[in-house]
PDB file of C-alpha atoms and ligand atoms in Angstrom:
ATOM      1  CA  MET C   1      30.093  -5.458  23.521  1.00 53.00           C
ATOM      2  CA  SER C   2      27.245  -7.369  22.403  1.00 59.00           C
ATOM      3  CA  ALA C   3      26.069  -9.800  25.325  1.00 89.00           C
ATOM      4  CA  TRP C   4      25.291 -12.494  22.653  1.00 93.00           C
ATOM      5  CA  LEU C   5      26.619 -14.250  19.471  1.00 98.00           C
ATOM      6  CA  ASP C   6      23.794 -15.172  17.147  1.00 97.00           C
ATOM      7  CA  CYS C   7      24.926 -18.749  16.175  1.00 97.00           C
ATOM      8  CA  GLY C   8      22.032 -19.817  13.518  1.00 93.00           C
ATOM      9  CA  GLY C   9      19.486 -21.671  15.605  1.00 83.00           C
ATOM     10  CA  ARG C  10      21.406 -20.848  18.987  1.00 92.00           C
ATOM     11  CA  ARG C  11      21.992 -17.700  20.782  1.00 95.00           C
ATOM     12  CA  LEU C  12      25.298 -17.882  22.999  1.00 97.00           C
ATOM     13  CA  ASP C  13      25.089 -15.906  25.851  1.00 97.00           C
ATOM     14  CA  LEU C  14      28.168 -13.791  26.462  1.00 97.00           C
ATOM     15  CA  ALA C  15      26.944 -11.510  29.702  1.00 96.00           C
ATOM     16  CA  ARG C  16      29.831 -13.690  31.306  1.00 96.00           C
ATOM     17  CA  PRO C  17      33.032 -15.347  29.558  1.00 98.00           C
ATOM     18  CA  VAL C  18      32.928 -18.457  28.213  1.00 98.00           C
ATOM     19  CA  VAL C  19      35.005 -21.379  27.210  1.00 98.00           C
ATOM     20  CA  MET C  20      35.569 -22.879  23.889  1.00 98.00           C
ATOM     21  CA  GLY C  21      36.411 -26.543  23.846  1.00 98.00           C
ATOM     22  CA  VAL C  22      38.999 -27.270  21.003  1.00 98.00           C
ATOM     23  CA  LEU C  23      38.889 -30.911  19.576  1.00 97.00           C
ATOM     24  CA  ASN C  24      41.217 -31.682  17.001  1.00 96.00           C
ATOM     25  CA  VAL C  25      40.492 -34.294  14.706  1.00 96.00           C
ATOM     26  CA  THR C  26      43.906 -34.412  13.155  1.00 94.00           C
ATOM     27  CA  PRO C  27      47.234 -36.866  13.429  1.00 94.00           C
ATOM     28  CA  ASP C  28      49.471 -33.818  13.687  1.00 92.00           C
ATOM     29  CA  SER C  29      48.175 -30.929  15.898  1.00 89.00           C
ATOM     30  CA  PHE C  30      50.584 -29.207  18.019  1.00 87.00           C
ATOM     31  CA  SER C  31      49.369 -30.529  21.642  1.00 86.00           C
ATOM     32  CA  ASP C  32      46.505 -33.120  21.064  1.00 86.00           C
ATOM     33  CA  GLY C  33      47.355 -34.205  17.603  1.00 87.00           C
ATOM     34  CA  GLY C  34      46.419 -38.172  16.969  1.00 90.00           C
ATOM     35  CA  ARG C  35      44.258 -38.404  19.878  1.00 93.00           C
ATOM     36  CA  TYR C  36      40.701 -37.813  18.815  1.00 94.00           C
ATOM     37  CA  LEU C  37      41.096 -39.298  14.895  1.00 92.00           C
ATOM     38  CA  ASP C  38      38.569 -41.936  16.034  1.00 93.00           C
ATOM     39  CA  PRO C  39      35.176 -40.325  15.787  1.00 94.00           C
ATOM     40  CA  GLY C  40      33.886 -42.596  18.921  1.00 95.00           C
ATOM     41  CA  LEU C  41      36.960 -41.020  21.024  1.00 96.00           C
ATOM     42  CA  ALA C  42      36.496 -37.680  19.621  1.00 97.00           C
ATOM     43  CA  VAL C  43      32.722 -37.593  20.405  1.00 97.00           C
ATOM     44  CA  GLU C  44      33.333 -38.729  24.228  1.00 97.00           C
ATOM     45  CA  GLN C  45      35.899 -36.143  24.364  1.00 98.00           C
ATOM     46  CA  ALA C  46      33.473 -33.495  23.055  1.00 98.00           C
ATOM     47  CA  ALA C  47      30.907 -34.674  25.368  1.00 97.00           C
ATOM     48  CA  ARG C  48      33.612 -34.548  28.434  1.00 98.00           C
ATOM     49  CA  MET C  49      34.009 -31.059  27.323  1.00 98.00           C
ATOM     50  CA  CYS C  50      30.630 -30.043  27.643  1.00 98.00           C
ATOM     51  CA  GLU C  51      30.149 -31.654  30.979  1.00 98.00           C
ATOM     52  CA  GLU C  52      33.013 -29.499  32.434  1.00 98.00           C
ATOM     53  CA  GLY C  53      31.429 -26.211  31.380  1.00 98.00           C
ATOM     54  CA  ALA C  54      32.395 -25.655  27.714  1.00 98.00           C
ATOM     55  CA  ALA C  55      29.690 -23.588  25.872  1.00 98.00           C
ATOM     56  CA  ILE C  56      31.165 -24.088  22.503  1.00 98.00           C
ATOM     57  CA  ILE C  57      33.209 -27.310  21.095  1.00 98.00           C
ATOM     58  CA  ASP C  58      35.581 -26.290  18.301  1.00 98.00           C
ATOM     59  CA  ILE C  59      36.232 -28.821  15.839  1.00 98.00           C
ATOM     60  CA  GLY C  60      39.193 -28.837  13.463  1.00 97.00           C
ATOM     61  CA  GLY C  61      40.447 -31.157  10.777  1.00 97.00           C
ATOM     62  CA  GLU C  62      43.310 -29.487   9.746  1.00 96.00           C
ATOM     63  CA  SER C  63      46.405 -28.456  11.915  1.00 94.00           C
ATOM     64  CA  THR C  64      47.191 -24.723  11.752  1.00 92.00           C
ATOM     65  CA  ARG C  65      50.478 -25.043  13.891  1.00 89.00           C
ATOM     66  CA  PRO C  66      53.320 -23.109  12.289  1.00 87.00           C
ATOM     67  CA  GLY C  67      54.679 -25.614   9.709  1.00 87.00           C
ATOM     68  CA  ALA C  68      51.583 -27.376   9.246  1.00 88.00           C
ATOM     69  CA  PRO C  69      51.031 -28.695   5.641  1.00 88.00           C
ATOM     70  CA  SER C  70      47.519 -27.841   4.375  1.00 89.00           C
ATOM     71  CA  VAL C  71      45.034 -30.684   4.225  1.00 95.00           C
ATOM     72  CA  PRO C  72      42.765 -31.398   1.072  1.00 97.00           C
ATOM     73  CA  ALA C  73      39.080 -30.610   1.519  1.00 98.00           C
ATOM     74  CA  ASP C  74      37.927 -34.306   1.068  1.00 97.00           C
ATOM     75  CA  GLU C  75      40.278 -35.363   3.958  1.00 97.00           C
ATOM     76  CA  GLU C  76      39.122 -32.631   6.202  1.00 97.00           C
ATOM     77  CA  MET C  77      35.516 -33.207   5.946  1.00 98.00           C
ATOM     78  CA  ARG C  78      36.113 -36.960   6.024  1.00 97.00           C
ATOM     79  CA  ARG C  79      37.822 -36.449   9.355  1.00 97.00           C
ATOM     80  CA  ILE C  80      35.085 -33.979  11.260  1.00 97.00           C
ATOM     81  CA  LEU C  81      31.698 -34.397   9.410  1.00 97.00           C
ATOM     82  CA  PRO C  82      31.152 -37.854  11.227  1.00 96.00           C
ATOM     83  CA  VAL C  83      32.129 -36.309  14.786  1.00 97.00           C
ATOM     84  CA  ILE C  84      29.626 -33.235  13.781  1.00 97.00           C
ATOM     85  CA  GLY C  85      26.837 -35.026  13.088  1.00 94.00           C
ATOM     86  CA  ARG C  86      26.905 -36.809  16.342  1.00 95.00           C
ATOM     87  CA  LEU C  87      27.197 -33.830  18.562  1.00 94.00           C
ATOM     88  CA  ALA C  88      23.788 -32.331  17.952  1.00 85.00           C
ATOM     89  CA  ARG C  89      22.372 -33.634  21.133  1.00 87.00           C
ATOM     90  CA  LEU C  90      24.871 -31.756  23.101  1.00 93.00           C
ATOM     91  CA  PRO C  91      23.758 -28.369  24.599  1.00 94.00           C
ATOM     92  CA  VAL C  92      26.681 -26.280  23.238  1.00 97.00           C
ATOM     93  CA  VAL C  93      27.002 -24.206  20.163  1.00 98.00           C
ATOM     94  CA  ILE C  94      29.372 -26.573  17.424  1.00 98.00           C
ATOM     95  CA  SER C  95      32.238 -24.626  15.695  1.00 98.00           C
ATOM     96  CA  VAL C  96      34.158 -25.618  12.877  1.00 98.00           C
ATOM     97  CA  ASP C  97      37.757 -24.731  12.620  1.00 98.00           C
ATOM     98  CA  THR C  98      38.297 -24.289   8.849  1.00 98.00           C
ATOM     99  CA  ARG C  99      39.592 -22.366   6.177  1.00 97.00           C
ATOM    100  CA  LYS C 100      37.765 -23.854   3.484  1.00 98.00           C
ATOM    101  CA  PRO C 101      34.229 -22.697   2.089  1.00 98.00           C
ATOM    102  CA  GLU C 102      33.332 -26.261   0.992  1.00 98.00           C
ATOM    103  CA  VAL C 103      34.219 -27.652   4.544  1.00 98.00           C
ATOM    104  CA  MET C 104      32.222 -24.660   6.148  1.00 98.00           C
ATOM    105  CA  ARG C 105      29.265 -25.331   4.120  1.00 98.00           C
ATOM    106  CA  ALA C 106      29.208 -28.988   4.874  1.00 98.00           C
ATOM    107  CA  ALA C 107      29.957 -28.539   8.671  1.00 98.00           C
ATOM    108  CA  LEU C 108      26.861 -25.968   8.630  1.00 98.00           C
ATOM    109  CA  ASP C 109      24.581 -28.403   6.996  1.00 97.00           C
ATOM    110  CA  ALA C 110      25.813 -31.036   9.680  1.00 96.00           C
ATOM    111  CA  GLY C 111      24.855 -28.822  12.487  1.00 96.00           C
ATOM    112  CA  ALA C 112      27.461 -26.536  13.265  1.00 97.00           C
ATOM    113  CA  GLY C 113      26.548 -23.045  14.426  1.00 98.00           C
ATOM    114  CA  LEU C 114      29.844 -21.273  14.101  1.00 98.00           C
ATOM    115  CA  VAL C 115      32.716 -20.863  11.668  1.00 98.00           C
ATOM    116  CA  ASN C 116      35.863 -20.401  13.439  1.00 98.00           C
ATOM    117  CA  ASP C 117      38.288 -19.145  10.595  1.00 98.00           C
ATOM    118  CA  VAL C 118      42.012 -18.587  11.128  1.00 97.00           C
ATOM    119  CA  ALA C 119      41.962 -16.729   7.630  1.00 97.00           C
ATOM    120  CA  ALA C 120      39.050 -14.482   8.394  1.00 98.00           C
ATOM    121  CA  LEU C 121      36.991 -15.427   5.732  1.00 98.00           C
ATOM    122  CA  ARG C 122      39.415 -14.302   2.785  1.00 97.00           C
ATOM    123  CA  ALA C 123      39.208 -17.486   0.867  1.00 97.00           C
ATOM    124  CA  PRO C 124      36.909 -17.070  -2.271  1.00 98.00           C
ATOM    125  CA  GLY C 125      33.556 -18.026  -1.137  1.00 98.00           C
ATOM    126  CA  ALA C 126      34.105 -18.498   2.499  1.00 98.00           C
ATOM    127  CA  LEU C 127      31.997 -15.134   3.137  1.00 98.00           C
ATOM    128  CA  GLU C 128      28.970 -16.283   1.095  1.00 98.00           C
ATOM    129  CA  ALA C 129      29.365 -19.767   2.561  1.00 98.00           C
ATOM    130  CA  VAL C 130      28.511 -17.965   5.939  1.00 98.00           C
ATOM    131  CA  ALA C 131      26.365 -15.452   4.734  1.00 98.00           C
ATOM    132  CA  ALA C 132      24.022 -18.176   3.386  1.00 97.00           C
ATOM    133  CA  SER C 133      23.814 -19.754   6.788  1.00 96.00           C
ATOM    134  CA  GLY C 134      22.855 -17.835   9.419  1.00 94.00           C
ATOM    135  CA  ALA C 135      25.594 -18.935  11.573  1.00 98.00           C
ATOM    136  CA  ALA C 136      28.454 -17.056  13.331  1.00 98.00           C
ATOM    137  CA  ALA C 137      31.819 -16.555  12.046  1.00 98.00           C
ATOM    138  CA  CYS C 138      35.160 -15.775  14.443  1.00 98.00           C
ATOM    139  CA  LEU C 139      37.378 -13.609  12.180  1.00 98.00           C
ATOM    140  CA  MET C 140      41.058 -14.337  13.185  1.00 98.00           C
ATOM    141  CA  HIS C 141      44.199 -12.244  12.226  1.00 98.00           C
ATOM    142  CA  MET C 142      46.938 -14.081  10.969  1.00 96.00           C
ATOM    143  CA  GLN C 143      50.051 -12.944   9.111  1.00 95.00           C
ATOM    144  CA  GLY C 144      51.566 -14.964   6.242  1.00 87.00           C
ATOM    145  CA  GLU C 145      50.375 -18.857   6.123  1.00 83.00           C
ATOM    146  CA  PRO C 146      50.674 -21.577   8.573  1.00 86.00           C
ATOM    147  CA  ALA C 147      53.759 -23.190   6.543  1.00 82.00           C
ATOM    148  CA  SER C 148      55.734 -20.020   7.056  1.00 79.00           C
ATOM    149  CA  MET C 149      54.310 -17.376   8.998  1.00 81.00           C
ATOM    150  CA  GLN C 150      56.683 -18.107  12.315  1.00 83.00           C
ATOM    151  CA  ARG C 151      59.712 -17.271   9.849  1.00 85.00           C
ATOM    152  CA  GLU C 152      60.158 -13.296  10.448  1.00 87.00           C
ATOM    153  CA  PRO C 153      57.103 -11.829  11.467  1.00 89.00           C
ATOM    154  CA  ALA C 154      56.939  -8.067  11.321  1.00 89.00           C
ATOM    155  CA  TYR C 155      54.911  -5.322  12.300  1.00 94.00           C
ATOM    156  CA  VAL C 156      55.344  -1.581  12.997  1.00 95.00           C
ATOM    157  CA  ASP C 157      52.568  -1.452  15.448  1.00 97.00           C
ATOM    158  CA  VAL C 158      51.245  -4.901  15.972  1.00 98.00           C
ATOM    159  CA  VAL C 159      47.937  -3.825  17.981  1.00 98.00           C
ATOM    160  CA  THR C 160      47.388  -1.295  15.262  1.00 98.00           C
ATOM    161  CA  GLU C 161      47.653  -3.326  12.353  1.00 98.00           C
ATOM    162  CA  VAL C 162      45.607  -6.411  13.809  1.00 98.00           C
ATOM    163  CA  LYS C 163      42.962  -4.110  14.666  1.00 98.00           C
ATOM    164  CA  ALA C 164      43.088  -2.341  11.282  1.00 98.00           C
ATOM    165  CA  PHE C 165      42.797  -5.792   9.828  1.00 98.00           C
ATOM    166  CA  LEU C 166      40.024  -7.151  12.001  1.00 98.00           C
ATOM    167  CA  GLU C 167      37.960  -3.851  11.042  1.00 98.00           C
ATOM    168  CA  ASP C 168      38.347  -4.436   7.632  1.00 98.00           C
ATOM    169  CA  ARG C 169      37.013  -8.219   7.611  1.00 98.00           C
ATOM    170  CA  VAL C 170      34.153  -6.976   9.810  1.00 98.00           C
ATOM    171  CA  GLN C 171      33.305  -5.067   6.989  1.00 98.00           C
ATOM    172  CA  ALA C 172      33.450  -7.118   4.321  1.00 98.00           C
ATOM    173  CA  CYS C 173      31.411  -9.521   6.421  1.00 98.00           C
ATOM    174  CA  ARG C 174      28.919  -6.584   6.838  1.00 98.00           C
ATOM    175  CA  ALA C 175      28.842  -5.944   3.150  1.00 98.00           C
ATOM    176  CA  ALA C 176      28.262  -9.626   2.643  1.00 98.00           C
ATOM    177  CA  GLY C 177      24.957  -9.437   4.867  1.00 98.00           C
ATOM    178  CA  ILE C 178      26.915 -11.072   7.905  1.00 98.00           C
ATOM    179  CA  GLY C 179      25.510  -8.807  10.580  1.00 97.00           C
ATOM    180  CA  THR C 180      27.540  -7.626  13.706  1.00 96.00           C
ATOM    181  CA  GLY C 181      25.482 -10.064  15.827  1.00 97.00           C
ATOM    182  CA  ARG C 182      27.135 -12.989  13.922  1.00 98.00           C
ATOM    183  CA  LEU C 183      30.385 -11.980  14.647  1.00 98.00           C
ATOM    184  CA  ALA C 184      33.661 -12.378  16.897  1.00 98.00           C
ATOM    185  CA  ILE C 185      37.172 -11.273  16.704  1.00 98.00           C
ATOM    186  CA  ASP C 186      40.490 -12.723  17.461  1.00 98.00           C
ATOM    187  CA  PRO C 187      43.970 -11.279  17.368  1.00 98.00           C
ATOM    188  CA  GLY C 188      45.706 -14.532  16.579  1.00 98.00           C
ATOM    189  CA  PHE C 189      47.936 -15.623  19.081  1.00 98.00           C
ATOM    190  CA  GLY C 190      51.028 -17.322  17.597  1.00 96.00           C
ATOM    191  CA  PHE C 191      50.222 -16.857  14.038  1.00 96.00           C
ATOM    192  CA  GLY C 192      52.778 -14.989  12.470  1.00 96.00           C
ATOM    193  CA  LYS C 193      53.672 -13.185  15.709  1.00 96.00           C
ATOM    194  CA  THR C 194      56.946 -13.549  18.053  1.00 96.00           C
ATOM    195  CA  LEU C 195      56.533 -13.325  21.477  1.00 97.00           C
ATOM    196  CA  GLU C 196      56.948  -9.607  22.055  1.00 97.00           C
ATOM    197  CA  HIS C 197      54.004  -9.205  19.259  1.00 98.00           C
ATOM    198  CA  ASN C 198      51.998 -11.586  21.615  1.00 98.00           C
ATOM    199  CA  LEU C 199      52.771  -9.527  24.588  1.00 98.00           C
ATOM    200  CA  ALA C 200      51.747  -6.385  22.992  1.00 98.00           C
ATOM    201  CA  LEU C 201      48.720  -7.704  21.604  1.00 98.00           C
ATOM    202  CA  LEU C 202      47.416  -9.226  25.181  1.00 98.00           C
ATOM    203  CA  ARG C 203      48.273  -5.694  26.623  1.00 98.00           C
ATOM    204  CA  GLY C 204      46.581  -4.021  24.012  1.00 98.00           C
ATOM    205  CA  LEU C 205      43.289  -6.248  24.168  1.00 98.00           C
ATOM    206  CA  PRO C 206      41.029  -3.195  25.409  1.00 98.00           C
ATOM    207  CA  ARG C 207      41.289  -1.621  22.120  1.00 98.00           C
ATOM    208  CA  LEU C 208      39.964  -4.787  20.359  1.00 98.00           C
ATOM    209  CA  VAL C 209      37.189  -4.952  22.982  1.00 98.00           C
ATOM    210  CA  GLU C 210      36.607  -1.503  21.980  1.00 97.00           C
ATOM    211  CA  SER C 211      35.264  -2.489  18.725  1.00 95.00           C
ATOM    212  CA  GLY C 212      32.142  -3.843  20.664  1.00 96.00           C
ATOM    213  CA  LEU C 213      32.488  -7.160  18.975  1.00 97.00           C
ATOM    214  CA  PRO C 214      33.117 -10.305  21.161  1.00 98.00           C
ATOM    215  CA  VAL C 215      36.781 -10.908  21.608  1.00 98.00           C
ATOM    216  CA  MET C 216      38.122 -14.561  21.569  1.00 98.00           C
ATOM    217  CA  VAL C 217      41.408 -15.641  22.472  1.00 98.00           C
ATOM    218  CA  GLY C 218      43.503 -18.736  22.031  1.00 98.00           C
ATOM    219  CA  LEU C 219      46.651 -19.007  24.221  1.00 98.00           C
ATOM    220  CA  SER C 220      46.177 -22.465  25.724  1.00 97.00           C
ATOM    221  CA  ARG C 221      49.450 -24.564  25.529  1.00 97.00           C
ATOM    222  CA  LYS C 222      51.233 -22.419  22.989  1.00 97.00           C
ATOM    223  CA  SER C 223      54.690 -21.845  22.655  1.00 96.00           C
ATOM    224  CA  MET C 224      54.538 -18.355  24.109  1.00 97.00           C
ATOM    225  CA  ILE C 225      53.611 -19.903  27.490  1.00 98.00           C
ATOM    226  CA  GLY C 226      56.472 -22.698  26.786  1.00 98.00           C
ATOM    227  CA  ALA C 227      58.712 -19.526  26.124  1.00 97.00           C
ATOM    228  CA  LEU C 228      57.625 -17.698  29.389  1.00 97.00           C
ATOM    229  CA  SER C 229      57.513 -20.857  31.804  1.00 97.00           C
ATOM    230  CA  GLY C 230      60.101 -22.820  30.378  1.00 98.00           C
ATOM    231  CA  ARG C 231      57.627 -25.749  30.563  1.00 98.00           C
ATOM    232  CA  PRO C 232      56.860 -28.638  27.677  1.00 97.00           C
ATOM    233  CA  VAL C 233      53.414 -28.622  25.939  1.00 96.00           C
ATOM    234  CA  GLY C 234      51.984 -30.840  28.107  1.00 96.00           C
ATOM    235  CA  GLU C 235      52.625 -28.492  31.188  1.00 97.00           C
ATOM    236  CA  ARG C 236      51.415 -25.132  30.336  1.00 98.00           C
ATOM    237  CA  VAL C 237      47.942 -25.274  31.630  1.00 98.00           C
ATOM    238  CA  ALA C 238      49.119 -22.844  34.779  1.00 98.00           C
ATOM    239  CA  GLY C 239      50.710 -20.660  32.225  1.00 98.00           C
ATOM    240  CA  GLY C 240      47.387 -20.843  30.073  1.00 98.00           C
ATOM    241  CA  LEU C 241      45.054 -19.883  33.046  1.00 98.00           C
ATOM    242  CA  ALA C 242      47.203 -16.578  33.824  1.00 98.00           C
ATOM    243  CA  LEU C 243      46.927 -15.715  30.363  1.00 98.00           C
ATOM    244  CA  ALA C 244      43.175 -16.288  30.079  1.00 98.00           C
ATOM    245  CA  LEU C 245      42.347 -14.465  33.290  1.00 98.00           C
ATOM    246  CA  TRP C 246      44.600 -11.493  31.946  1.00 98.00           C
ATOM    247  CA  ALA C 247      42.532 -11.579  28.753  1.00 98.00           C
ATOM    248  CA  VAL C 248      38.957 -11.942  30.590  1.00 98.00           C
ATOM    249  CA  GLN C 249      39.934  -8.785  32.891  1.00 97.00           C
ATOM    250  CA  SER C 250      40.558  -6.883  29.721  1.00 98.00           C
ATOM    251  CA  GLY C 251      37.160  -7.723  28.236  1.00 97.00           C
ATOM    252  CA  ALA C 252      37.974 -10.814  26.203  1.00 98.00           C
ATOM    253  CA  ALA C 253      34.538 -12.751  25.868  1.00 98.00           C
ATOM    254  CA  ILE C 254      35.614 -16.326  24.702  1.00 98.00           C
ATOM    255  CA  VAL C 255      38.344 -17.967  25.835  1.00 98.00           C
ATOM    256  CA  ARG C 256      39.406 -21.361  23.494  1.00 98.00           C
ATOM    257  CA  THR C 257      41.234 -23.820  25.346  1.00 98.00           C
ATOM    258  CA  HIS C 258      42.188 -27.289  25.344  1.00 98.00           C
ATOM    259  CA  ASP C 259      42.085 -27.502  29.114  1.00 98.00           C
ATOM    260  CA  VAL C 260      38.112 -26.940  29.865  1.00 98.00           C
ATOM    261  CA  ARG C 261      37.839 -27.893  33.501  1.00 98.00           C
ATOM    262  CA  PRO C 262      40.903 -25.899  34.980  1.00 98.00           C
ATOM    263  CA  THR C 263      39.738 -22.676  32.872  1.00 98.00           C
ATOM    264  CA  VAL C 264      35.922 -22.825  33.873  1.00 98.00           C
ATOM    265  CA  ASP C 265      37.085 -23.137  37.263  1.00 98.00           C
ATOM    266  CA  ALA C 266      39.572 -20.182  37.146  1.00 98.00           C
ATOM    267  CA  LEU C 267      36.703 -17.904  35.056  1.00 98.00           C
ATOM    268  CA  ALA C 268      34.081 -18.778  37.751  1.00 97.00           C
ATOM    269  CA  THR C 269      36.745 -18.289  40.856  1.00 97.00           C
ATOM    270  CA  TRP C 270      37.419 -14.619  38.818  1.00 97.00           C
ATOM    271  CA  LEU C 271      34.224 -13.816  38.303  1.00 96.00           C
ATOM    272  CA  ALA C 272      33.229 -14.163  42.126  1.00 95.00           C
ATOM    273  CA  VAL C 273      35.801 -11.307  42.771  1.00 94.00           C
ATOM    274  CA  SER C 274      35.262  -9.362  39.633  1.00 90.00           C
ATOM    275  CA  GLY C 275      31.451  -8.914  40.406  1.00 77.00           C
ATOM    276  CA  GLY C 276      29.981 -10.630  37.359  1.00 63.00           C
TER     277      GLY C 276
HETATM  278  N1  LIG X   1      44.480 -21.450  17.499  1.00 56.42           N
HETATM  279  C1  LIG X   1      44.774 -22.634  16.845  1.00 56.42           C
HETATM  280  C2  LIG X   1      43.680 -23.000  16.007  1.00 56.42           C
HETATM  281  N2  LIG X   1      42.517 -22.390  15.748  1.00 56.42           N
HETATM  282  N3  LIG X   1      41.379 -20.287  16.443  1.00 56.42           N
HETATM  283  C3  LIG X   1      41.122 -19.097  16.658  1.00 56.42           C
HETATM  284  N4  LIG X   1      39.947 -18.336  16.692  1.00 56.42           N
HETATM  285  N5  LIG X   1      41.917 -18.790  17.668  1.00 56.42           N
HETATM  286  C4  LIG X   1      43.429 -19.168  17.781  1.00 56.42           C
HETATM  287  O1  LIG X   1      43.833 -18.810  18.604  1.00 56.42           O
HETATM  288  C5  LIG X   1      43.307 -20.775  17.277  1.00 56.42           C
HETATM  289  C6  LIG X   1      42.571 -21.072  16.541  1.00 56.42           C
HETATM  290  C7  LIG X   1      45.951 -23.352  17.368  1.00 56.42           C
HETATM  291  O2  LIG X   1      45.733 -24.339  18.352  1.00 56.42           O
HETATM  292  P1  LIG X   1      45.339 -25.913  17.956  1.00 56.42           P
HETATM  293  O3  LIG X   1      43.892 -26.314  17.223  1.00 56.42           O
HETATM  294  O4  LIG X   1      45.128 -26.453  19.242  1.00 56.42           O
HETATM  295  O5  LIG X   1      46.708 -26.327  17.080  1.00 56.42           O
HETATM  296  P2  LIG X   1      46.723 -27.097  15.792  1.00 56.42           P
HETATM  297  O6  LIG X   1      46.047 -25.893  14.503  1.00 56.42           O
HETATM  298  O7  LIG X   1      47.892 -27.651  15.550  1.00 56.42           O
HETATM  299  O8  LIG X   1      45.336 -28.074  15.392  1.00 56.42           O
END
């Protein structure tokens, strides 16, 4: 695996697994919706996650939870740009969680170094927006669209299909001029997947790690943890940590989470045993 990710002006060291802290500047995200709509509160939360040990802050202005409506680009930009502009002083990579090329371009101009796209840069113009910037991209697998993706997700072999999709998107990126040192991949837990699909992908993570690209996992507070533990969304930290440790043990390089401090602690403890 590449031991780093080239995020424009910043090189993210991935010799050890790192934590990406989630900051949703939205009214309706599934676990932190409405909490950080005020830019001042969002900036405070970003600074807190940074202090707790996040290496990346992932800012989103559109929820992609199952059933979520899409948000116009100007509204998404109105939510996130004032926040991104105020985070440049933090010693972290700023990531923008968006599917829209115009939002990508504006966020990259404002200082973001990573585009985290749940649609893997499939929107017309998205590949070009990232290619022109020098920033990194995380390519995520999703079957369907957020509005309907959990209705009847279906695969013959989920791990093989997700892997093939991501390889295809990596090729598209390379053809557009985005080198592999700027790419990470993510199987997209919960994005058009049943509990069984998610579990199969967790067991199959080493097959994605084989690609040589850094693998990101986003499991934090998701409904699969609710299904496995019986806990509501506010009580899923322990379940999320168990899955995060499984993922890094399988070779994942980036853990996307709302719960930075416990995740950083869990990874540090795991690392001491694993010898990293
Ligand atoms: N999950 C969410 C959003 N973005 N990006 C990547 N790469 N991987 C993920 O698993 C992932 C993601 C959903 O979580 P969240 O942002 O907390 O919720 P919402 O979409 O409701 O804002």
